[in-house]
mmCIF file of C-alpha atoms and ligand atoms in Angstrom:
data_model
loop_
_atom_site.group_PDB
_atom_site.id
_atom_site.type_symbol
_atom_site.label_atom_id
_atom_site.label_comp_id
_atom_site.label_asym_id
_atom_site.label_seq_id
_atom_site.Cartn_x
_atom_site.Cartn_y
_atom_site.Cartn_z
ATOM 1 C CA MET A 1 68.481 94.807 122.580
ATOM 2 C CA SER A 2 69.380 92.117 120.081
ATOM 3 C CA PRO A 3 73.109 91.689 119.476
ATOM 4 C CA PHE A 4 72.665 91.662 115.683
ATOM 5 C CA HIS A 5 71.028 94.669 114.122
ATOM 6 C CA LEU A 6 70.687 95.271 110.406
ATOM 7 C CA THR A 7 69.758 98.694 109.050
ATOM 8 C CA ARG A 8 69.113 99.382 105.393
ATOM 9 C CA THR A 9 70.003 102.990 104.665
ATOM 10 C CA LEU A 10 69.978 101.968 101.053
ATOM 11 C CA ALA A 11 66.351 101.337 100.161
ATOM 12 C CA GLU A 12 65.752 98.683 97.462
ATOM 13 C CA ASP A 13 64.316 101.350 95.187
ATOM 14 C CA ALA A 14 67.242 103.704 95.843
ATOM 15 C CA ALA A 15 69.648 100.958 94.750
ATOM 16 C CA ASP A 16 67.532 100.400 91.665
ATOM 17 C CA ALA A 17 67.519 104.119 90.863
ATOM 18 C CA ALA A 18 71.286 104.310 91.364
ATOM 19 C CA LEU A 19 71.863 101.357 89.007
ATOM 20 C CA ARG A 20 69.626 102.926 86.369
ATOM 21 C CA ALA A 21 71.453 106.247 86.645
ATOM 22 C CA ASP A 22 74.855 104.540 86.433
ATOM 23 C CA VAL A 23 73.884 102.441 83.404
ATOM 24 C CA LEU A 24 72.339 105.444 81.683
ATOM 25 C CA ARG A 25 75.420 107.558 82.357
ATOM 26 C CA GLY A 26 77.896 104.867 81.374
ATOM 27 C CA LEU A 27 76.142 103.197 78.443
ATOM 28 C CA GLY A 28 73.276 105.415 77.444
ATOM 29 C CA LEU A 29 74.276 109.029 77.166
ATOM 30 C CA SER A 30 77.538 108.189 75.392
ATOM 31 C CA GLN A 31 75.363 106.720 72.655
ATOM 32 C CA GLY A 32 73.702 110.018 71.805
ATOM 33 C CA PRO A 33 74.529 112.028 68.677
ATOM 34 C CA ASP A 34 77.073 114.215 70.454
ATOM 35 C CA ALA A 35 80.101 115.900 68.917
ATOM 36 C CA SER A 36 82.663 113.245 69.805
ATOM 37 C CA ARG A 37 80.477 110.562 68.289
ATOM 38 C CA ALA A 38 79.939 112.549 65.131
ATOM 39 C CA GLU A 39 83.718 112.638 64.793
ATOM 40 C CA GLY A 40 83.722 108.859 65.037
ATOM 41 C CA THR A 41 85.231 108.496 68.503
ATOM 42 C CA PRO A 42 82.495 107.431 70.914
ATOM 43 C CA ALA A 43 83.289 107.943 74.583
ATOM 44 C CA LEU A 44 84.541 104.889 76.463
ATOM 45 C CA LYS A 45 81.596 102.973 77.862
ATOM 46 C CA THR A 46 81.788 102.490 81.636
ATOM 47 C CA LEU A 47 80.005 100.788 84.508
ATOM 48 C CA PRO A 48 80.981 101.396 88.169
ATOM 49 C CA PRO A 49 82.497 98.369 89.934
ATOM 50 C CA LYS A 50 80.042 98.422 92.838
ATOM 51 C CA TRP A 51 77.532 96.502 90.699
ATOM 52 C CA PHE A 52 79.718 93.369 90.650
ATOM 53 C CA TYR A 53 78.660 92.450 94.157
ATOM 54 C CA ASP A 54 75.371 90.590 94.076
ATOM 55 C CA ALA A 55 75.435 87.274 95.980
ATOM 56 C CA HIS A 56 77.182 85.466 93.084
ATOM 57 C CA GLY A 57 79.643 88.325 92.549
ATOM 58 C CA SER A 58 80.473 88.413 96.262
ATOM 59 C CA ASP A 59 81.155 84.643 96.148
ATOM 60 C CA LEU A 60 83.374 85.097 93.091
ATOM 61 C CA PHE A 61 85.297 87.870 94.830
ATOM 62 C CA GLU A 62 85.896 85.538 97.792
ATOM 63 C CA LYS A 63 87.323 83.004 95.299
ATOM 64 C CA ILE A 64 89.554 85.708 93.803
ATOM 65 C CA THR A 65 91.090 86.390 97.196
ATOM 66 C CA GLU A 66 92.321 82.772 97.260
ATOM 67 C CA LEU A 67 93.907 82.794 93.787
ATOM 68 C CA PRO A 68 97.700 82.442 93.576
ATOM 69 C CA GLU A 69 97.953 85.624 91.458
ATOM 70 C CA TYR A 70 95.781 87.811 93.708
ATOM 71 C CA TYR A 71 98.239 88.872 96.412
ATOM 72 C CA PRO A 72 96.454 91.909 98.016
ATOM 73 C CA THR A 73 94.306 89.927 100.439
ATOM 74 C CA ARG A 74 97.206 87.814 101.711
ATOM 75 C CA ALA A 75 99.540 90.813 101.917
ATOM 76 C CA GLU A 76 96.998 92.820 103.889
ATOM 77 C CA ARG A 77 96.304 89.886 106.193
ATOM 78 C CA GLU A 78 100.048 89.605 106.867
ATOM 79 C CA ILE A 79 100.130 93.268 107.911
ATOM 80 C CA LEU A 80 97.029 92.949 110.081
ATOM 81 C CA ILE A 81 98.472 89.935 111.879
ATOM 82 C CA ALA A 82 101.725 91.794 112.519
ATOM 83 C CA ARG A 83 100.218 95.173 113.458
ATOM 84 C CA SER A 84 96.804 94.691 115.080
ATOM 85 C CA GLY A 85 98.330 95.123 118.520
ATOM 86 C CA GLU A 86 99.886 98.449 117.535
ATOM 87 C CA ILE A 87 96.604 99.538 115.941
ATOM 88 C CA ALA A 88 94.741 98.730 119.152
ATOM 89 C CA ALA A 89 97.281 100.569 121.289
ATOM 90 C CA ALA A 90 97.302 103.629 119.031
ATOM 91 C CA THR A 91 93.513 103.948 118.781
ATOM 92 C CA GLY A 92 91.966 102.477 121.933
ATOM 93 C CA ALA A 93 88.873 102.044 119.774
ATOM 94 C CA ARG A 94 85.533 101.207 121.378
ATOM 95 C CA THR A 95 83.675 101.277 118.060
ATOM 96 C CA LEU A 96 84.991 99.752 114.840
ATOM 97 C CA ILE A 97 83.258 100.861 111.658
ATOM 98 C CA GLU A 98 84.254 98.819 108.631
ATOM 99 C CA LEU A 99 83.418 100.160 105.183
ATOM 100 C CA GLY A 100 82.963 97.513 102.479
ATOM 101 C CA SER A 101 83.224 94.772 105.057
ATOM 102 C CA GLY A 102 82.293 91.892 102.714
ATOM 103 C CA SER A 103 82.903 88.626 104.551
ATOM 104 C CA SER A 104 84.617 90.435 107.488
ATOM 105 C CA GLU A 105 87.273 87.708 107.288
ATOM 106 C CA LYS A 106 90.307 89.912 107.968
ATOM 107 C CA THR A 107 88.418 91.907 110.577
ATOM 108 C CA ARG A 108 88.861 89.064 113.054
ATOM 109 C CA TYR A 109 92.477 90.069 113.668
ATOM 110 C CA LEU A 110 91.356 93.570 114.577
ATOM 111 C CA LEU A 111 88.458 92.327 116.682
ATOM 112 C CA ASP A 112 90.833 90.078 118.629
ATOM 113 C CA ALA A 113 93.311 92.879 119.256
ATOM 114 C CA LEU A 114 90.847 95.675 120.117
ATOM 115 C CA THR A 115 90.250 94.624 123.695
ATOM 116 C CA GLY A 116 88.102 97.646 124.590
ATOM 117 C CA LEU A 117 85.799 97.170 121.611
ATOM 118 C CA ARG A 118 82.066 97.353 122.302
ATOM 119 C CA THR A 119 80.453 97.783 118.912
ATOM 120 C CA TYR A 120 81.235 96.605 115.402
ATOM 121 C CA VAL A 121 79.508 98.391 112.524
ATOM 122 C CA PRO A 122 80.058 96.553 109.218
ATOM 123 C CA VAL A 123 78.905 98.588 106.218
ATOM 124 C CA ASP A 124 78.363 96.986 102.820
ATOM 125 C CA VAL A 125 76.093 97.134 99.772
ATOM 126 C CA SER A 126 75.708 93.350 99.935
ATOM 127 C CA GLU A 127 73.024 92.383 102.434
ATOM 128 C CA SER A 128 73.819 88.683 101.914
ATOM 129 C CA ALA A 129 77.475 89.194 102.875
ATOM 130 C CA LEU A 130 76.505 91.293 105.921
ATOM 131 C CA THR A 131 73.999 88.792 107.227
ATOM 132 C CA GLN A 132 76.334 85.822 106.792
ATOM 133 C CA ALA A 133 79.303 87.566 108.379
ATOM 134 C CA GLY A 134 77.273 89.213 111.145
ATOM 135 C CA GLN A 135 75.551 86.018 112.270
ATOM 136 C CA ALA A 136 78.861 84.158 112.386
ATOM 137 C CA LEU A 137 80.485 86.943 114.407
ATOM 138 C CA ILE A 138 77.853 87.226 117.108
ATOM 139 C CA ALA A 139 77.954 83.462 117.559
ATOM 140 C CA GLU A 140 81.715 83.687 118.167
ATOM 141 C CA ARG A 141 81.709 86.878 120.242
ATOM 142 C CA PRO A 142 78.732 87.005 122.559
ATOM 143 C CA GLY A 143 79.748 90.342 124.132
ATOM 144 C CA LEU A 144 80.008 92.223 120.860
ATOM 145 C CA ASP A 145 77.215 94.471 119.634
ATOM 146 C CA VAL A 146 77.044 94.115 115.829
ATOM 147 C CA HIS A 147 75.157 96.828 114.009
ATOM 148 C CA ALA A 148 75.273 96.077 110.269
ATOM 149 C CA LEU A 149 74.487 98.802 107.752
ATOM 150 C CA VAL A 150 73.375 98.061 104.213
ATOM 151 C CA ALA A 151 74.641 101.251 102.654
ATOM 152 C CA ASP A 152 76.574 102.771 99.807
ATOM 153 C CA PHE A 153 79.462 104.364 101.688
ATOM 154 C CA THR A 154 80.307 106.562 98.707
ATOM 155 C CA ALA A 155 76.950 108.284 99.115
ATOM 156 C CA GLY A 156 77.479 109.687 102.630
ATOM 157 C CA LEU A 157 76.777 107.719 105.799
ATOM 158 C CA THR A 158 74.627 108.157 108.856
ATOM 159 C CA LEU A 159 76.138 106.077 111.649
ATOM 160 C CA PRO A 160 74.421 104.682 114.725
ATOM 161 C CA ASP A 161 75.259 106.495 117.929
ATOM 162 C CA THR A 162 78.072 104.355 119.353
ATOM 163 C CA PRO A 163 80.812 104.925 121.935
ATOM 164 C CA GLY A 164 84.127 106.560 120.969
ATOM 165 C CA PRO A 165 86.944 106.472 120.192
ATOM 166 C CA ARG A 166 85.907 105.366 116.742
ATOM 167 C CA LEU A 167 88.108 103.530 114.299
ATOM 168 C CA VAL A 168 86.943 103.549 110.687
ATOM 169 C CA ALA A 169 88.545 100.751 108.653
ATOM 170 C CA PHE A 170 88.524 100.700 104.874
ATOM 171 C CA LEU A 171 90.478 97.613 103.890
ATOM 172 C CA GLY A 172 91.243 95.585 100.794
ATOM 173 C CA GLY A 173 92.430 98.478 98.667
ATOM 174 C CA THR A 174 88.840 99.261 97.703
ATOM 175 C CA ILE A 175 89.606 102.989 97.853
ATOM 176 C CA GLY A 176 91.434 102.320 94.582
ATOM 177 C CA ASN A 177 88.071 101.710 92.905
ATOM 178 C CA LEU A 178 87.288 105.415 93.242
ATOM 179 C CA LEU A 179 88.536 107.943 90.705
ATOM 180 C CA PRO A 180 90.755 110.710 92.158
ATOM 181 C CA ALA A 181 87.952 113.281 92.486
ATOM 182 C CA GLU A 182 85.629 110.674 94.029
ATOM 183 C CA ARG A 183 88.424 109.689 96.412
ATOM 184 C CA ALA A 184 88.815 113.261 97.643
ATOM 185 C CA GLU A 185 85.083 113.542 98.235
ATOM 186 C CA PHE A 186 84.998 110.148 99.955
ATOM 187 C CA LEU A 187 87.910 110.943 102.298
ATOM 188 C CA ALA A 188 86.287 114.248 103.228
ATOM 189 C CA SER A 189 83.045 112.418 104.079
ATOM 190 C CA VAL A 190 84.975 109.893 106.214
ATOM 191 C CA ARG A 191 86.689 112.776 107.976
ATOM 192 C CA SER A 192 83.279 114.244 108.806
ATOM 193 C CA LEU A 193 82.408 111.037 110.728
ATOM 194 C CA LEU A 194 85.441 111.422 112.977
ATOM 195 C CA ALA A 195 85.915 113.401 116.175
ATOM 196 C CA PRO A 196 89.344 114.419 117.496
ATOM 197 C CA GLY A 197 91.177 111.248 118.565
ATOM 198 C CA ASP A 198 89.241 109.017 116.142
ATOM 199 C CA ALA A 199 91.198 107.240 113.426
ATOM 200 C CA LEU A 200 91.091 105.844 109.892
ATOM 201 C CA LEU A 201 92.768 102.551 108.998
ATOM 202 C CA LEU A 202 93.197 102.471 105.231
ATOM 203 C CA GLY A 203 94.367 99.611 102.996
ATOM 204 C CA THR A 204 96.063 100.604 99.755
ATOM 205 C CA ASP A 205 97.596 98.399 97.087
ATOM 206 C CA LEU A 206 100.986 99.686 95.976
ATOM 207 C CA VAL A 207 102.536 100.433 92.588
ATOM 208 C CA LYS A 208 104.671 97.508 91.475
ATOM 209 C CA ASP A 209 105.818 95.557 88.447
ATOM 210 C CA GLU A 210 103.209 95.650 85.673
ATOM 211 C CA SER A 211 103.297 91.887 85.064
ATOM 212 C CA VAL A 212 102.452 91.185 88.710
ATOM 213 C CA LEU A 213 99.583 93.675 88.641
ATOM 214 C CA VAL A 214 98.082 92.470 85.375
ATOM 215 C CA ALA A 215 98.264 88.805 86.459
ATOM 216 C CA ALA A 216 96.389 89.688 89.672
ATOM 217 C CA TYR A 217 93.477 90.979 87.551
ATOM 218 C CA ASP A 218 93.646 88.313 84.817
ATOM 219 C CA ASP A 219 94.161 84.994 86.561
ATOM 220 C CA LYS A 220 94.868 81.708 84.788
ATOM 221 C CA ALA A 221 91.782 79.975 86.181
ATOM 222 C CA GLY A 222 89.489 82.671 84.743
ATOM 223 C CA VAL A 223 87.754 83.544 88.009
ATOM 224 C CA THR A 224 88.347 87.286 87.526
ATOM 225 C CA ALA A 225 86.953 87.025 83.984
ATOM 226 C CA GLU A 226 83.780 85.456 85.379
ATOM 227 C CA PHE A 227 83.628 88.141 88.087
ATOM 228 C CA ASP A 228 84.024 90.860 85.454
ATOM 229 C CA LYS A 229 81.219 89.422 83.307
ATOM 230 C CA ASN A 230 78.948 89.101 86.343
ATOM 231 C CA VAL A 231 78.141 92.799 86.071
ATOM 232 C CA LEU A 232 76.407 92.007 82.764
ATOM 233 C CA THR A 233 74.318 89.345 84.489
ATOM 234 C CA VAL A 234 73.345 91.882 87.152
ATOM 235 C CA VAL A 235 72.199 94.388 84.510
ATOM 236 C CA ASN A 236 70.301 91.584 82.725
ATOM 237 C CA ARG A 237 68.476 90.594 85.887
ATOM 238 C CA GLU A 238 67.792 94.060 87.295
ATOM 239 C CA LEU A 239 67.017 95.937 84.089
ATOM 240 C CA GLY A 240 65.831 93.139 81.779
ATOM 241 C CA ALA A 241 68.839 93.564 79.459
ATOM 242 C CA ASP A 242 69.969 90.876 77.022
ATOM 243 C CA PHE A 243 73.761 90.997 77.392
ATOM 244 C CA ASP A 244 75.397 87.740 76.277
ATOM 245 C CA PRO A 245 78.391 87.418 78.637
ATOM 246 C CA ASP A 246 80.049 85.037 76.167
ATOM 247 C CA ALA A 247 80.066 87.799 73.566
ATOM 248 C CA PHE A 248 82.678 89.675 75.637
ATOM 249 C CA THR A 249 86.303 88.988 76.551
ATOM 250 C CA HIS A 250 87.776 90.011 79.891
ATOM 251 C CA VAL A 251 90.713 92.440 79.627
ATOM 252 C CA ALA A 252 93.041 93.757 82.365
ATOM 253 C CA LEU A 253 95.362 96.634 81.489
ATOM 254 C CA TRP A 254 97.831 98.836 83.364
ATOM 255 C CA ASP A 255 97.518 102.597 82.858
ATOM 256 C CA ALA A 256 101.054 103.735 83.681
ATOM 257 C CA GLU A 257 100.192 107.426 83.631
ATOM 258 C CA ASN A 258 97.348 107.208 86.127
ATOM 259 C CA GLU A 259 98.960 104.273 87.941
ATOM 260 C CA TRP A 260 95.817 102.191 87.895
ATOM 261 C CA ILE A 261 94.598 98.838 86.621
ATOM 262 C CA GLU A 262 91.503 98.839 84.481
ATOM 263 C CA MET A 263 89.229 95.892 83.914
ATOM 264 C CA ARG A 264 87.337 96.001 80.665
ATOM 265 C CA LEU A 265 84.966 93.805 78.686
ATOM 266 C CA ARG A 266 85.784 93.742 74.966
ATOM 267 C CA ALA A 267 83.012 92.977 72.480
ATOM 268 C CA ARG A 268 83.989 89.906 70.448
ATOM 269 C CA ARG A 269 81.666 90.984 67.633
ATOM 270 C CA GLU A 270 79.475 93.894 66.660
ATOM 271 C CA GLN A 271 76.248 93.761 68.647
ATOM 272 C CA THR A 272 73.325 95.750 69.959
ATOM 273 C CA VAL A 273 72.167 95.095 73.519
ATOM 274 C CA LYS A 274 68.636 95.965 74.578
ATOM 275 C CA ILE A 275 67.985 97.394 78.042
ATOM 276 C CA PRO A 276 64.175 97.545 78.215
ATOM 277 C CA ALA A 277 63.925 99.163 81.672
ATOM 278 C CA LEU A 278 65.778 102.181 80.260
ATOM 279 C CA ASP A 279 64.264 101.953 76.800
ATOM 280 C CA LEU A 280 67.811 101.758 75.522
ATOM 281 C CA ALA A 281 69.605 99.959 72.686
ATOM 282 C CA VAL A 282 73.359 99.986 73.214
ATOM 283 C CA HIS A 283 75.570 99.447 70.186
ATOM 284 C CA PHE A 284 79.020 97.876 70.470
ATOM 285 C CA ALA A 285 81.441 97.855 67.570
ATOM 286 C CA GLU A 286 83.589 94.736 67.244
ATOM 287 C CA GLY A 287 86.489 95.160 69.684
ATOM 288 C CA GLU A 288 84.819 98.038 71.526
ATOM 289 C CA GLU A 289 85.534 98.035 75.264
ATOM 290 C CA LEU A 290 83.412 98.672 78.311
ATOM 291 C CA ARG A 291 85.394 99.733 81.404
ATOM 292 C CA THR A 292 84.062 97.939 84.477
ATOM 293 C CA GLU A 293 86.661 98.823 87.099
ATOM 294 C CA VAL A 294 89.514 101.140 87.934
ATOM 295 C CA SER A 295 91.809 99.824 90.675
ATOM 296 C CA ALA A 296 94.354 102.498 91.541
ATOM 297 C CA LYS A 297 97.737 101.615 93.019
ATOM 298 C CA PHE A 298 99.421 103.975 95.464
ATOM 299 C CA ARG A 299 102.687 105.357 96.836
ATOM 300 C CA GLU A 300 103.225 106.558 100.406
ATOM 301 C CA ASP A 301 103.602 110.225 99.430
ATOM 302 C CA GLY A 302 100.377 110.241 97.469
ATOM 303 C CA VAL A 303 98.418 108.611 100.274
ATOM 304 C CA ARG A 304 99.809 111.075 102.847
ATOM 305 C CA ARG A 305 98.929 114.001 100.572
ATOM 306 C CA GLU A 306 95.367 112.819 99.906
ATOM 307 C CA LEU A 307 94.736 112.202 103.615
ATOM 308 C CA ALA A 308 96.142 115.609 104.556
ATOM 309 C CA ALA A 309 93.918 117.266 101.947
ATOM 310 C CA ALA A 310 90.932 115.679 103.720
ATOM 311 C CA GLY A 311 92.086 116.860 107.152
ATOM 312 C CA MET A 312 93.709 113.670 108.443
ATOM 313 C CA ALA A 313 97.304 113.144 109.515
ATOM 314 C CA LEU A 314 99.071 109.936 108.545
ATOM 315 C CA ALA A 315 100.571 108.502 111.744
ATOM 316 C CA HIS A 316 101.661 104.976 110.705
ATOM 317 C CA TRP A 317 102.547 103.340 107.397
ATOM 318 C CA TRP A 318 102.978 99.574 107.461
ATOM 319 C CA THR A 319 103.671 97.246 104.528
ATOM 320 C CA ASP A 320 104.002 93.490 104.106
ATOM 321 C CA GLU A 321 107.519 91.989 103.809
ATOM 322 C CA GLU A 322 107.509 92.369 100.030
ATOM 323 C CA ALA A 323 106.104 95.940 100.140
ATOM 324 C CA ARG A 324 103.210 94.983 97.878
ATOM 325 C CA PHE A 325 100.445 96.483 100.019
ATOM 326 C CA ALA A 326 100.191 99.107 102.764
ATOM 327 C CA LEU A 327 98.015 99.773 105.774
ATOM 328 C CA SER A 328 98.057 103.333 107.040
ATOM 329 C CA LEU A 329 96.663 104.692 110.269
ATOM 330 C CA SER A 330 95.629 108.339 110.285
ATOM 331 C CA MET A 331 94.238 110.517 113.030
ATOM 332 C CA ALA A 332 91.499 113.095 112.808
HETATM 333 C C1 LIG B 401 87.920 94.570 96.381
HETATM 334 C C2 LIG B 401 88.091 96.510 95.103
HETATM 335 C C3 LIG B 401 89.962 95.754 96.273
HETATM 336 O O1 LIG B 401 90.265 96.269 93.084
HETATM 337 O O2 LIG B 401 91.508 94.623 93.721
HETATM 338 C C4 LIG B 401 89.500 92.034 92.486
HETATM 339 C C5 LIG B 401 88.227 94.067 93.441
HETATM 340 N N1 LIG B 401 88.602 93.381 91.079
HETATM 341 N N2 LIG B 401 89.762 91.595 91.255
HETATM 342 C C6 LIG B 401 90.425 95.185 93.659
HETATM 343 C C7 LIG B 401 88.771 93.171 92.370
HETATM 344 C C8 LIG B 401 89.206 92.401 90.410
HETATM 345 C C9 LIG B 401 89.266 94.505 94.383
HETATM 346 N N3 LIG B 401 88.799 95.330 95.523
#
């Protein structure tokens, strides 16, 4: 058995179909002659954030994590360094499943602490990130069985048969990219992967001062703006569209009612974008916005309630020194 396994549960054509459906839903159907449009208030255009992460987008995200304004990665790393030993003791995990593993950079602290660990299952939509991270890991840890899964973890997962106890880790605050109803469905599907005694380690960014939040999503160097616009490049490449990224301005705003950050792309001028693969012409008024990401921020009570609703019991809540970010450990 080779120590590095890669399984695609997301077929190339399934990814393509999912992108088409998302673009049609977010840009296409809202363009139809429906009632709201007749009244002159077209629905907000949207694209789901998962399409940021082609190879270039994944590189840009790695750059974001090093920006002075983007604190979540450093805050979470601080917690992992301080608490990995407690996490290992509380879980005794023999299999670590990491959803949205990306570069697996922070995972090293967990891998070092989990002394009984046999198998690491990184799950990501980015095959390039998985291959890079997986190859590096097996070189460093000859005893570890790495079984990478190219998969969309929001679409329900089939996991390889690996030894328990299992620890599922969902780090980085990525759960905040799901809308509340999607979050409930996602947590229920995670719960269904767990047996009694298995655990979920969840990273959540916390509600804080608006200026700190907005700066984290609108950095001075413009890396987040480039990341935001990368979704247009992805749609151009995959669906033959003719988006001009320079015709849009990156916007980050705080929705105080929903307690989430939104990233949007604002049309600098009136324009019509062609998407040949969908036989679509998408009109943007000057100043019209396309929402590309929701990044929800959390409070301890809300996290405990959402986990309980999915059948998991919050057992530990750890934050960084400045209480900017939290890691929670919940048991099935
Ligand atoms: C990787 C989803 C956690 O929402 O903070 C970073 C992505 N977007 N800057 C986040 C992101 C803009 C990030 N997550």
